[in-house]
Tab-separated table of C-alpha atoms in Angstrom:
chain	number	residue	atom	x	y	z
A	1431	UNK	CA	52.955	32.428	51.366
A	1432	UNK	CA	53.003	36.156	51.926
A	1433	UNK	CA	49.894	38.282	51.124
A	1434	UNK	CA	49.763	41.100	49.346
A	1435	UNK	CA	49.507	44.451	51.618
A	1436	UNK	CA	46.309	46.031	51.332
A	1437	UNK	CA	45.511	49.367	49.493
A	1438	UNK	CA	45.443	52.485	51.559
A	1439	UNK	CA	41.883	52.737	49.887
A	1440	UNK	CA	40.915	49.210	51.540
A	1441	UNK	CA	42.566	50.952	54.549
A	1442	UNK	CA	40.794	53.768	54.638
A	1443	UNK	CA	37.256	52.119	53.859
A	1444	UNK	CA	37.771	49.020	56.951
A	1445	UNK	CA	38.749	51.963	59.070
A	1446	UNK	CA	35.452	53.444	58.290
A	1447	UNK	CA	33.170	50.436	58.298
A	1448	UNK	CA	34.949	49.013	61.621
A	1449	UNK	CA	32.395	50.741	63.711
A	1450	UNK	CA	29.575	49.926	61.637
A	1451	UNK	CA	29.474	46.430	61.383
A	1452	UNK	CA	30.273	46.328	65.280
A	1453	UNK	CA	26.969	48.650	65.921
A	1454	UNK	CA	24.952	46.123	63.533
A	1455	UNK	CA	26.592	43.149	65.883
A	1456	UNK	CA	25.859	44.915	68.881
A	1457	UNK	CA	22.962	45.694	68.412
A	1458	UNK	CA	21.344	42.199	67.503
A	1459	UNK	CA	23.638	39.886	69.207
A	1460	UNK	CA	25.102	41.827	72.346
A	1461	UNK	CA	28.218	40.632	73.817
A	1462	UNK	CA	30.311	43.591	73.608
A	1463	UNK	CA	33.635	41.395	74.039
A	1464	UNK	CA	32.841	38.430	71.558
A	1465	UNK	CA	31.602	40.898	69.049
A	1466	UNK	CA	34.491	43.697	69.091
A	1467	UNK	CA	37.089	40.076	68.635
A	1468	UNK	CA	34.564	39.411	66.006
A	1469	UNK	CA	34.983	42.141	63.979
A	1470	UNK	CA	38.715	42.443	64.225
A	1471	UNK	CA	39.088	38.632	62.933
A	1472	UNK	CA	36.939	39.738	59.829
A	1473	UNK	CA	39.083	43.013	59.308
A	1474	UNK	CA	42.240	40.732	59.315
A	1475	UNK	CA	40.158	38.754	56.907
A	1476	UNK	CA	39.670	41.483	54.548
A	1477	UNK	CA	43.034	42.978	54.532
A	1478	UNK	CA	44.146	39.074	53.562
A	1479	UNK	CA	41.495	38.623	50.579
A	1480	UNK	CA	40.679	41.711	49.260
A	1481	UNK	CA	44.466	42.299	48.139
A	1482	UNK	CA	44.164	38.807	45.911
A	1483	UNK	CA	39.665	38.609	45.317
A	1484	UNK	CA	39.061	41.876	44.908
A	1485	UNK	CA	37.194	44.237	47.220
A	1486	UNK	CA	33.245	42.880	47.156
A	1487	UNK	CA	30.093	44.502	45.613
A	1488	UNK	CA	29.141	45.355	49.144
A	1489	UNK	CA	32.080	45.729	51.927
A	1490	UNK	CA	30.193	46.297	54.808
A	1491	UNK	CA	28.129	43.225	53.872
A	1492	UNK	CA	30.639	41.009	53.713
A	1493	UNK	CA	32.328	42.192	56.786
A	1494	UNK	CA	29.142	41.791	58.742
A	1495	UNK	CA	28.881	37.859	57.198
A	1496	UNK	CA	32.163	37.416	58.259
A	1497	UNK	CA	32.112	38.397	61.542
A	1498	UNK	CA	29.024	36.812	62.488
A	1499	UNK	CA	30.319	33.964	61.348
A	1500	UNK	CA	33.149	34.336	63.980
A	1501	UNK	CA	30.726	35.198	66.350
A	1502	UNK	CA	28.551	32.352	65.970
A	1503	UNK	CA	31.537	30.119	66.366
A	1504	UNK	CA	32.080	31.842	69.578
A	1505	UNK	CA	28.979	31.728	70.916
A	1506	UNK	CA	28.277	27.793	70.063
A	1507	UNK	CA	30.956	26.846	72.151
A	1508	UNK	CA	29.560	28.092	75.093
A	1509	UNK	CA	26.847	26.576	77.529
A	1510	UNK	CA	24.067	28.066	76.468
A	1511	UNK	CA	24.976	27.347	72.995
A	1512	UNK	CA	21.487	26.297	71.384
A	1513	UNK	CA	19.984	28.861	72.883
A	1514	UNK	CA	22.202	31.632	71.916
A	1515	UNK	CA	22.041	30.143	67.927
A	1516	UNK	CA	18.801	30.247	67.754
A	1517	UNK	CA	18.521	33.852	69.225
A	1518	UNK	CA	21.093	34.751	66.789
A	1519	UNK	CA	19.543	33.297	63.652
A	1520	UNK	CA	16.195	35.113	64.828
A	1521	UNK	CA	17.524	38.565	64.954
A	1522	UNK	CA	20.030	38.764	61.996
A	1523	UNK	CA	17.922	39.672	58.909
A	1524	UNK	CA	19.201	38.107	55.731
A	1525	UNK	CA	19.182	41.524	54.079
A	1526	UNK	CA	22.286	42.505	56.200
A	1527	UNK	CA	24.382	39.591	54.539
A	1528	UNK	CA	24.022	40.537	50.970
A	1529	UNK	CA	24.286	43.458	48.900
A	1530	UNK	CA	21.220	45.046	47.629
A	1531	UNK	CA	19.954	45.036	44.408
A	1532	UNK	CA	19.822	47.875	41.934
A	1533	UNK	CA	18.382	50.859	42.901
A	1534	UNK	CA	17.393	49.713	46.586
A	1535	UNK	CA	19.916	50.931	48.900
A	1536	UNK	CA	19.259	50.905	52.265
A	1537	UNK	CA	19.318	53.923	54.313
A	1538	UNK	CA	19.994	52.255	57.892
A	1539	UNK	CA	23.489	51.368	57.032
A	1540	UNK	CA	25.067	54.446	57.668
A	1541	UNK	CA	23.452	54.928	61.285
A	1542	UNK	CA	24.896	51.840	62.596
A	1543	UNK	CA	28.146	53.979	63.698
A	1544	UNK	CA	25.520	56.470	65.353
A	1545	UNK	CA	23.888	53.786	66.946
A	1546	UNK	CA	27.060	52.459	68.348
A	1547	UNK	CA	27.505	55.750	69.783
A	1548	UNK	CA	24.234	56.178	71.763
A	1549	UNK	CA	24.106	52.675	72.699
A	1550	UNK	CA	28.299	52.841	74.323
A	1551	UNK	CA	27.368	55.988	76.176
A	1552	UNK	CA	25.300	54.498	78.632
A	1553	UNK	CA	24.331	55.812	81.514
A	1554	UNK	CA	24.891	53.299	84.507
A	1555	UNK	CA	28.532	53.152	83.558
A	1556	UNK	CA	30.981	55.890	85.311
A	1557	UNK	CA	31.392	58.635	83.110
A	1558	UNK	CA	35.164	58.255	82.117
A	1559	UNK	CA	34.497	54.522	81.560
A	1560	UNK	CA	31.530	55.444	78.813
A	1561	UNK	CA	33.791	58.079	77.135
A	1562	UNK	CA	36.910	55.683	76.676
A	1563	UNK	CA	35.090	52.938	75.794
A	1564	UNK	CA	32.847	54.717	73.300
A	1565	UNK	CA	36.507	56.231	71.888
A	1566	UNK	CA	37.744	52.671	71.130
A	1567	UNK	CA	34.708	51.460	69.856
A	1568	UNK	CA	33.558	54.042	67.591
A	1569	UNK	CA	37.111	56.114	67.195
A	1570	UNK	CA	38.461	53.052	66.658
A	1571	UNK	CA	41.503	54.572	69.020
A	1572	UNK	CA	44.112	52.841	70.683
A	1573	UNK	CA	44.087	52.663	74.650
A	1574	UNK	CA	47.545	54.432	74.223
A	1575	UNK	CA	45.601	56.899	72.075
A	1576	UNK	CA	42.675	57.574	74.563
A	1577	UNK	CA	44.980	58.014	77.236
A	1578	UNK	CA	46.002	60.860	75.930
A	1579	UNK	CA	43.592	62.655	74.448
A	1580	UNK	CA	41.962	62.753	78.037
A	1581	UNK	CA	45.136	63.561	79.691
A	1582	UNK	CA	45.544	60.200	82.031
A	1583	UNK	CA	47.892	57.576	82.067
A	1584	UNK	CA	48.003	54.789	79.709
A	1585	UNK	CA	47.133	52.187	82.953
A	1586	UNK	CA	44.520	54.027	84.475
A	1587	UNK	CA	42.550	54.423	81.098
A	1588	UNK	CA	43.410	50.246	80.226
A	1589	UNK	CA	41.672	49.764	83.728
A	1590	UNK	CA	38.572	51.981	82.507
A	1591	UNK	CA	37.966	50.232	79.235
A	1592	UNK	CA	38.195	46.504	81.015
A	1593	UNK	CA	35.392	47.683	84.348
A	1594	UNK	CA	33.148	49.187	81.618
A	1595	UNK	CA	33.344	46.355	79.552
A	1596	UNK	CA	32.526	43.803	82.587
A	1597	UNK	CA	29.523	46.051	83.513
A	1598	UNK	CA	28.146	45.846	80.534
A	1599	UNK	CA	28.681	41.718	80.221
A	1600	UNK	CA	27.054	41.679	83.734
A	1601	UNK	CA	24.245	44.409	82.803
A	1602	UNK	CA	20.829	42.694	82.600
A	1603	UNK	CA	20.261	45.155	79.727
A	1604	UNK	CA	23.425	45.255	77.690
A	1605	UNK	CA	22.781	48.045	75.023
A	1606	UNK	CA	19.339	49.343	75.901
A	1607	UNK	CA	18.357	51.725	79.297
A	1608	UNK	CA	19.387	50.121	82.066
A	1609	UNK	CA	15.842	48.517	83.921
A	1610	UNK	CA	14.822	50.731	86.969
A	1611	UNK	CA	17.364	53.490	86.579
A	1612	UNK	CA	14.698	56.230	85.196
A	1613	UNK	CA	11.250	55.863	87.526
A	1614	UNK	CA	9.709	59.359	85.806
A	1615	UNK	CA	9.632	61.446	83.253
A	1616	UNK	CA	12.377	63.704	84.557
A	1617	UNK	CA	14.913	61.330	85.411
A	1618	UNK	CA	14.228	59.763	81.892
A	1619	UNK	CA	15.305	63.427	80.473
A	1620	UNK	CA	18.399	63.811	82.907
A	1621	UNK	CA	19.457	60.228	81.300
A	1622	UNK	CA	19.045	61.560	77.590
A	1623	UNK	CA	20.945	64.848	78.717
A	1624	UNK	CA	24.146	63.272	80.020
A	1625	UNK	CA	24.282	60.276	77.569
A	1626	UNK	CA	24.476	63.386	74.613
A	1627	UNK	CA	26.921	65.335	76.796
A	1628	UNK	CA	29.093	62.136	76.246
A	1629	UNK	CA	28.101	61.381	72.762
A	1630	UNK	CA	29.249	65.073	72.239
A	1631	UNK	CA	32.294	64.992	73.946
A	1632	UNK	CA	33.085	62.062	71.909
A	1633	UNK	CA	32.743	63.554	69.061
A	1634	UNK	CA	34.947	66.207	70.499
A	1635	UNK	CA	37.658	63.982	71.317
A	1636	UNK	CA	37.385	61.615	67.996
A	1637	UNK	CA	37.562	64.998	65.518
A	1638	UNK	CA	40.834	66.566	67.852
A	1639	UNK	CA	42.938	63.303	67.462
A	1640	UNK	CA	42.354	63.530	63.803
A	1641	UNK	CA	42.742	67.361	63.291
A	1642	UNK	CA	46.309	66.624	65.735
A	1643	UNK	CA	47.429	62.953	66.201
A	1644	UNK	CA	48.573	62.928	69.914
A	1645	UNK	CA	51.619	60.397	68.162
A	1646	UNK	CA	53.079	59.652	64.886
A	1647	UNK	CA	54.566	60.536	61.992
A	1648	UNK	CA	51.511	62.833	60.227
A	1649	UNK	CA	50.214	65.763	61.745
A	1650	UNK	CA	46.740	65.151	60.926
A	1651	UNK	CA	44.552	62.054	60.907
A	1652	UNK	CA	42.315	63.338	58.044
A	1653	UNK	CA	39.584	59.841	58.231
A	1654	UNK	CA	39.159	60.513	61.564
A	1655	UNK	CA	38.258	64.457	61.809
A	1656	UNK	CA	36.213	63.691	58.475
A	1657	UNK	CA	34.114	60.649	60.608
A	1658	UNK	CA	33.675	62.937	63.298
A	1659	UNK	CA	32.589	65.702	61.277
A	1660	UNK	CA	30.081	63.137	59.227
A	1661	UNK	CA	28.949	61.803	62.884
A	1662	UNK	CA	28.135	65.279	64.243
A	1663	UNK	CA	26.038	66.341	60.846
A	1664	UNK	CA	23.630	62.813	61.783
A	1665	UNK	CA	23.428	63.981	65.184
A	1666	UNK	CA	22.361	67.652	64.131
A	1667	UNK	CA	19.946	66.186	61.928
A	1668	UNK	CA	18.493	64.371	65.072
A	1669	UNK	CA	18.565	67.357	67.142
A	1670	UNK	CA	18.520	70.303	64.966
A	1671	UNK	CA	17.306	72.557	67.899
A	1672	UNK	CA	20.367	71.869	70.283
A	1673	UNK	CA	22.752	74.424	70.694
A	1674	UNK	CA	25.381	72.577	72.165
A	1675	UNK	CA	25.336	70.308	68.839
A	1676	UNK	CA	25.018	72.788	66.638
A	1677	UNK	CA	28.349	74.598	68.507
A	1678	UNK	CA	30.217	71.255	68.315
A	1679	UNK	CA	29.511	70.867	64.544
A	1680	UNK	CA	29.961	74.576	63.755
A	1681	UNK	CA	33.569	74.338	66.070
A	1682	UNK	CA	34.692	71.048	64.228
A	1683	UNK	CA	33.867	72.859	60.570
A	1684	UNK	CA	35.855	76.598	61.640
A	1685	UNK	CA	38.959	74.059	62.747
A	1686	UNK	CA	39.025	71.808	60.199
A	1687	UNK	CA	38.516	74.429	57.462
A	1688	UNK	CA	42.186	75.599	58.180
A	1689	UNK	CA	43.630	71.791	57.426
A	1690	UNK	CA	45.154	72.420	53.853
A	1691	UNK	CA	47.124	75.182	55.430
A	1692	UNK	CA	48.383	73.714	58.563
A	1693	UNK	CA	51.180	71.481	56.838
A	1694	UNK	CA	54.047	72.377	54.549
A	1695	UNK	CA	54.970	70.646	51.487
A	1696	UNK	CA	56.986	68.058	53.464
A	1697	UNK	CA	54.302	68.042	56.230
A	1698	UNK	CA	55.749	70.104	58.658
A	1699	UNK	CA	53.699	72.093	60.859
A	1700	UNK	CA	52.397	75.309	60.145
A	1701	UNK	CA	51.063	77.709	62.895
A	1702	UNK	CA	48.457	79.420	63.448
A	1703	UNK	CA	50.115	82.622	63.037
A	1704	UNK	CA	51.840	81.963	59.683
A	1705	UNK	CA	49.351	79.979	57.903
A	1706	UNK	CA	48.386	81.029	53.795
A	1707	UNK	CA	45.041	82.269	54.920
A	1708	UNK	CA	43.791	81.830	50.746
A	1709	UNK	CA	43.981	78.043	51.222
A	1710	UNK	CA	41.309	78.026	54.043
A	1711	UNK	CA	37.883	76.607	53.278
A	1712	UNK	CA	35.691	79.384	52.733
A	1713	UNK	CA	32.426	77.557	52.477
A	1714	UNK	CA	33.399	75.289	55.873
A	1715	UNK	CA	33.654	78.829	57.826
A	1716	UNK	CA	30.837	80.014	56.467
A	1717	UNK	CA	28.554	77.048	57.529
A	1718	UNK	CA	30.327	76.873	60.732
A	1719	UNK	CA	29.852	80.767	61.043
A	1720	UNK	CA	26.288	80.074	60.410
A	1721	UNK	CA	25.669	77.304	62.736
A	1722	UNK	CA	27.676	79.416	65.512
A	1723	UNK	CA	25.485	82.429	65.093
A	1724	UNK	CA	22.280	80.764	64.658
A	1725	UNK	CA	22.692	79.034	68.087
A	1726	UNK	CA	24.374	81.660	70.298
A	1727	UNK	CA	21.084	84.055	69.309
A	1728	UNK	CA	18.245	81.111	70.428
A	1729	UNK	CA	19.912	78.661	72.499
A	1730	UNK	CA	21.544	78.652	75.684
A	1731	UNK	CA	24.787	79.253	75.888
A	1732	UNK	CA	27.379	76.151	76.501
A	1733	UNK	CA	31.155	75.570	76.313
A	1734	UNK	CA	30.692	73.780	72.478
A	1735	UNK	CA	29.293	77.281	71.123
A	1736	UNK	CA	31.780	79.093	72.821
A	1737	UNK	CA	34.709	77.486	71.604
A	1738	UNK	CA	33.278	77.757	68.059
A	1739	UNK	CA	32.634	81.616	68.439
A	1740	UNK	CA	36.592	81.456	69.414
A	1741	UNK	CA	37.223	79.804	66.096
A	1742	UNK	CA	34.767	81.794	64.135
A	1743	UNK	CA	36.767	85.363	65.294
A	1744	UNK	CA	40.166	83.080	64.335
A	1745	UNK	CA	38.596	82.124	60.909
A	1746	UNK	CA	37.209	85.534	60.028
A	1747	UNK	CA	40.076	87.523	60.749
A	1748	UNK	CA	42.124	88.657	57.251
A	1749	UNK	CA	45.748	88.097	59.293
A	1750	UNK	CA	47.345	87.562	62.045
A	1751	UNK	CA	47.367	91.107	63.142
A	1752	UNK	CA	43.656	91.656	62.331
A	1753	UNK	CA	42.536	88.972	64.883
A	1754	UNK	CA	40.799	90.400	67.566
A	1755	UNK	CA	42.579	89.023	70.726
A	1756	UNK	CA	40.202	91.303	73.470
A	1757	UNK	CA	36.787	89.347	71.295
A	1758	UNK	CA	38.795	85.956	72.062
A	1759	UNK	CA	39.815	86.842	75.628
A	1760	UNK	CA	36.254	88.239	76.579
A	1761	UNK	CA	35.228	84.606	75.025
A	1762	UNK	CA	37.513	82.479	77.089
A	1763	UNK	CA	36.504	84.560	80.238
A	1764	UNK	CA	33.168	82.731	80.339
A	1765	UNK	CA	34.684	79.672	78.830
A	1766	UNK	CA	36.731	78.882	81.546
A	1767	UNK	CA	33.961	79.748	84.511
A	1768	UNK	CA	31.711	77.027	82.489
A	1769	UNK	CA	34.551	74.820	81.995
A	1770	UNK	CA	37.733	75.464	83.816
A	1771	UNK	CA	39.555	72.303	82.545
A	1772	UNK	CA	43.506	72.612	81.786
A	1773	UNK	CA	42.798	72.687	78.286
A	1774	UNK	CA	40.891	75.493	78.267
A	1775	UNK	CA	43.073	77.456	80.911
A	1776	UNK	CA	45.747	76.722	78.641
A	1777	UNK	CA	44.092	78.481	75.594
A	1778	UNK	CA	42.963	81.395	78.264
A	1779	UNK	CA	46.613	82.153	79.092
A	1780	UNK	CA	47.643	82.357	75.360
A	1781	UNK	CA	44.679	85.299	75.000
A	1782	UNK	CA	45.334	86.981	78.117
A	1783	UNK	CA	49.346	87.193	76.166
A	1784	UNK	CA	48.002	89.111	72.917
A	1785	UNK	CA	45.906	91.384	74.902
A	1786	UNK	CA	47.967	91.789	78.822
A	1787	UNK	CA	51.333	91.029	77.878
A	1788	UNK	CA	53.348	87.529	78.374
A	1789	UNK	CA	54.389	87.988	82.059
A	1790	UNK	CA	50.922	88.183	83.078
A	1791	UNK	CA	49.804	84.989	81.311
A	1792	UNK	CA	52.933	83.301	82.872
A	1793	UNK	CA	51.732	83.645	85.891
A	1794	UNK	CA	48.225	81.875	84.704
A	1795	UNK	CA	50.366	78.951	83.916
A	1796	UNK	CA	52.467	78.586	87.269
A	1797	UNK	CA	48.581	77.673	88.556
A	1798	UNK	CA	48.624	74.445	86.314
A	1799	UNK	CA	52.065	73.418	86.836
A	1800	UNK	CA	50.405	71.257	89.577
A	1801	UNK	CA	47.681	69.908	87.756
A	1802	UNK	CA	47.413	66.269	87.600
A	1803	UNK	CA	46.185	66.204	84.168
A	1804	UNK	CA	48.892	68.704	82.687
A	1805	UNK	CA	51.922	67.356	84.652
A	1806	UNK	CA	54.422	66.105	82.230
A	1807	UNK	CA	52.420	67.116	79.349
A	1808	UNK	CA	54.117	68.917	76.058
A	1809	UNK	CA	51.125	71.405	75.408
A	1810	UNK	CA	52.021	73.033	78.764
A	1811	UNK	CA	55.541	73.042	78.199
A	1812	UNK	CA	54.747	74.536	74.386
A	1813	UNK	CA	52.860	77.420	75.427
A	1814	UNK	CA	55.334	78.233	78.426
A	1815	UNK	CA	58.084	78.394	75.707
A	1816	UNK	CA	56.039	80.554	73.476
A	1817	UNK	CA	54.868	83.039	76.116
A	1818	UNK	CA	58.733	82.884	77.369
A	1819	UNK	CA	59.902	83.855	73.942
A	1820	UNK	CA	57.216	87.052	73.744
A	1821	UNK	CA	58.862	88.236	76.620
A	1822	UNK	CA	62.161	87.934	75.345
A	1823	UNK	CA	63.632	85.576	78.049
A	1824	UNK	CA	65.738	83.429	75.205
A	1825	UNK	CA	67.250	81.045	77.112
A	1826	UNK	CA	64.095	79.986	79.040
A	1827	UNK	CA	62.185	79.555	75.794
A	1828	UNK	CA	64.684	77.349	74.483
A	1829	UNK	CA	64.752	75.130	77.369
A	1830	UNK	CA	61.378	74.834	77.613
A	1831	UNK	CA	60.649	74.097	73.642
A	1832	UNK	CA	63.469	71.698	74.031
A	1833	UNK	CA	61.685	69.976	76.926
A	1834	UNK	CA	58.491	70.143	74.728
A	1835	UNK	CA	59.695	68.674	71.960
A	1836	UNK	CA	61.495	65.660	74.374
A	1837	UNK	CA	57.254	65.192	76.082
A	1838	UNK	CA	55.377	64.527	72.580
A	1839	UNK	CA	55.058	61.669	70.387
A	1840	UNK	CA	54.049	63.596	67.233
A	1841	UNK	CA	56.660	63.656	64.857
A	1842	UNK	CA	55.721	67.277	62.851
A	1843	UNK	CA	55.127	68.467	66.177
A	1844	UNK	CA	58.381	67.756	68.028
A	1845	UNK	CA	60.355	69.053	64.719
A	1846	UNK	CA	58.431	71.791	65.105
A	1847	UNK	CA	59.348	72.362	68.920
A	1848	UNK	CA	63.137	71.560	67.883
A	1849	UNK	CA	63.231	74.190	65.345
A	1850	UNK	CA	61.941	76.906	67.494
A	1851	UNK	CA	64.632	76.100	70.169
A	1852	UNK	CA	67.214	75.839	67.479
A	1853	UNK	CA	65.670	79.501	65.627
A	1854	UNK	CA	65.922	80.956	69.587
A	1855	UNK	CA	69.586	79.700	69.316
A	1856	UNK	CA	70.974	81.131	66.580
C-alpha cells in the first residue's frame, strides 16, 4: 500500500529537527555512526505516519523516542550489549520522550542543534574533516553538496566525512575535549579559538548554500539561510563580545535582506544590479548595519566583519549607480591580504572592474585560472563573461557565459547564464 507523501510543512519541520534530535543522541549515547542511521530511520518513520496519524503534540519528542528506539536495537546486538543498555537507560531522561505539559516548555530543546555544532567541530580532527562533517550533520547537506560549497571534488570530500567519522569512533572521548590535548591554560584558549573559527565558518557555508543552492531547480534554499541565521543569533548570544560573530551575523542579515528581490515571478534570477531595491528588508540592514558598526569600532578586525561592511555599502546604497565601488574596493584590499582565498579574489576582481576598468580586473583573473579550487568552476567562468562583456569583447562573453552556464547545476542560474549569451547574441 502506498503512503501518502508528506506535507511540505512536515518537510520543512523534519528538516529542522534532523539536527536536533541527533545533538540530543549524541550527546547521551555517542556513536556518531549508529546515531546519524538512527535518526534517518525515524525521519523515514515520520514522513510514513504523520501523512495518515497526524503530526504529534511534540515532533521532536517523538522523533527522539523513535530513534532511540533504533538505536537501542543497534546497540543490543553488539558485544557489549548489557553494558551499553544500561548506560543508555541511565543517561536518557524520561522528560526527552514526552511532550511537556502546559505551560512548562523546556528551554534546552532548541540548543541541541548548537550543541551538535560545538561538539562536531572538534579539535583533534583535521580541519577540513571537522568542517564537512559538521556540514552534513548540522546542514543536513549532501556530500555532493559539501563538495561544492568548499570547492573540492565530490571523492575527496566522501573520503573526509568517512576518516573523521572513524576518528571519532576510535576517540577515547567521542564528543567532549579530547584527553591530554590542552596541558594549560593557553592551549585550552587556542582550542576554543579554532573550534569557533569552524563553528563560524560553518555557519558561513550552511547560510551561502541556502541564500544560492550550488544545484537544483530553486535559487534559494530559504530553511537553510533561515537555520543559519537562527544558529548565528544563539551563538551571538553566547559571545556577544566577539567581533568575528557579530560580522558573520551582521553579513548573513545585509545578504539575506535582499532575498524577496533576487527572484522573478517565475523564479528566475535577479542580479544584483537590477534588483527592486523597495522590496529589501529594511529592518534586516539595519540590524546588520548595526552589528557591523558596533564591531568594526571595538573589536579587532577579521574577514567576517569585513565582508559584512562590503554588504552594508551594497545594502545602503539607493541604486546601482549610487554604490560606492572605491568604499568596496578599499574593503576587499584588506580582505584579500587576511584571506586571499579564490572566493574572495573573485569578488576583488569584480571591484577593481567598477572602479579600474574591465581589462585590468581580467588580468586579476588569468592568476586563478590555475587554481585548484576554481578550475572548472562556473563562478570563474561567470565573472570572466561579465568583465568580458564591460569591455565590449562580444564574442568572448558569449563563449564564456555559455561555458558557465554548461559548469553549474543550478537551474535559475544556468538560465540565467544562457540568457546573457543569447542577449550578447542578438
Amino acid at each position: 500500500m502506498a503512503h501518502p507523501a508528506p506535507e511540505p510543512a512536515d518537510e520543512d519541520l523534519l528538516r529542522r529537527l534532523a539536527p536536533q534530535v541527533l545533538g540530543a543522541l549524541l550527546r547521551r549515547y555517542g556513536h556518531f555512526d549508529a546515531a546519524e542511521d538512527a535518526v534517518q530511520e525515524a525521519l523515514l518513520a515520520a514522513a510514513r505516519q504523520w501523512p495518515e496519524e497526524g503530526r504529534p503534540r511534540n515532533p521532536r519528542g517523538w522523533l527522539i523516542r523513535v530513534a532511540s528506539r533504533r538505536l537501542t536495537d543497534q546497540l543490543r546486538s553488539e558485544d557489549a550489549r548489557r553494558r551499553r543498555e544500561e548506560t543508555a537507560a541511565a543517561l536518557t531522561p524520561r522528560d526527552e520522550f514526552v511532550a511537556p505539559p502546559p505551560g512548562e516548555g523546556r528551554a534546552p530543546a532548541e540548543d541541541d542543534t548548537l550543541t551538535l555544532l560545538f561538539l562536531c567541530c572538534r579539535a583533534d580532527l583535521p580541519a577540513a574533516g571537522r568542517i564537512a562533517l559538521t556540514l552534513r550533520a548540522v546542514g543536513g547537506l549532501t556530500t555532493a553538496e559539501i563538495a561544492r560549497a568548499l570547492l573540492v571534488p565530490e571523492a575527496t570530500m566522501a573520503q573526509r566525512i568517512s576518516r573523521a567519522k572513524r576518528r571519532i569512533k576510535t576517540s577515547p572521548s567521542p564528543f567532549g575535549t579530547p584527553a591530554g590535548t590542552a596541558h594549560d591554560e593557553h592551549e585550552r584558549e587556542q582550542e576554543r579559538a579554532a573550534r569557533l573559527a569552524d563553528v563560524l565558518h560553518v555557519l558561513y557555508l550552511v547560510f551561502n548554500e541556502g541564500y544560492t543552492a550550488t544545484s537544483g531547480r530553486e535559487l534559494q534554499r530559504a530553511d537553510l539561510a533561515a537555520e543559519a541565521i537562527r544558529l548565528a543569533r544563539a551563538v551571538h548570544l553566547l559571545l556577544p563580545d566577539d567581533g568575528e560573530v557579530a560580522g558573520l551575523l551582521a553579513l548573513m542579515l545585509l545578504t539575506d535582506a535582499r532575498r524577496a528581490a533576487r527572484t522573478g515571478p517565475d523564479g528566475s534570477l535577479v542580479p544584483l544590479a537590477e534588483q527592486d531595491r523597495t522590496r529589501w528588508d529594511r529592518d534586516a540592514i539595519a540590524e546588520g548595519v548595526a552589528l557591523v558598526s558596533d564591531a568594526l569600532t571595538r573589536t579587532p578586525l577579521g574577514p567576517y566583519q569585513l565582508r559584512a561592511a562590503i554588504a552594508a555599502v551594497h545594502d545602503e546604497a539607493a541604486s546601482e549607480k549610487d554604490t560606492d565601488w572605491a568604499e568596496i574596493l578599499a574593503l576587499y584590499e584588506v580582505l584579500v591580504r587576511l584571506v586571499p582565498g579564490p572566493v574572495e579574489r573573485l569578488g576583488h576582481a569584480v571591484a577593481v572592474a567598477m572602479v579600474h576598468g574591465p581589462r585590468r580586473a581580467l588580468d586579476l583573473l588569468n592568476a586563478l585560472d590555475d587554481d585548484d579550487h576554481l578550475a572548472g568552476h562556473h563562478r570563474l567562468e561567470a565573472v570572466r563573461a561579465h568583465l568580458l562583456e564591460m569591455a565590449g569583447d562580444r564574442a568572448a562573453a558569449r563563449a564564456a557565459y555559455a561555458k558557465a552556464a554548461g559548469l553549474t547545476l543550478s537551474t535559475p542560474e544556468r538560465r540565467y547564464l544562457r540568457s546573457r549569451a543569447a542577449r550578447i547574441a542578438e
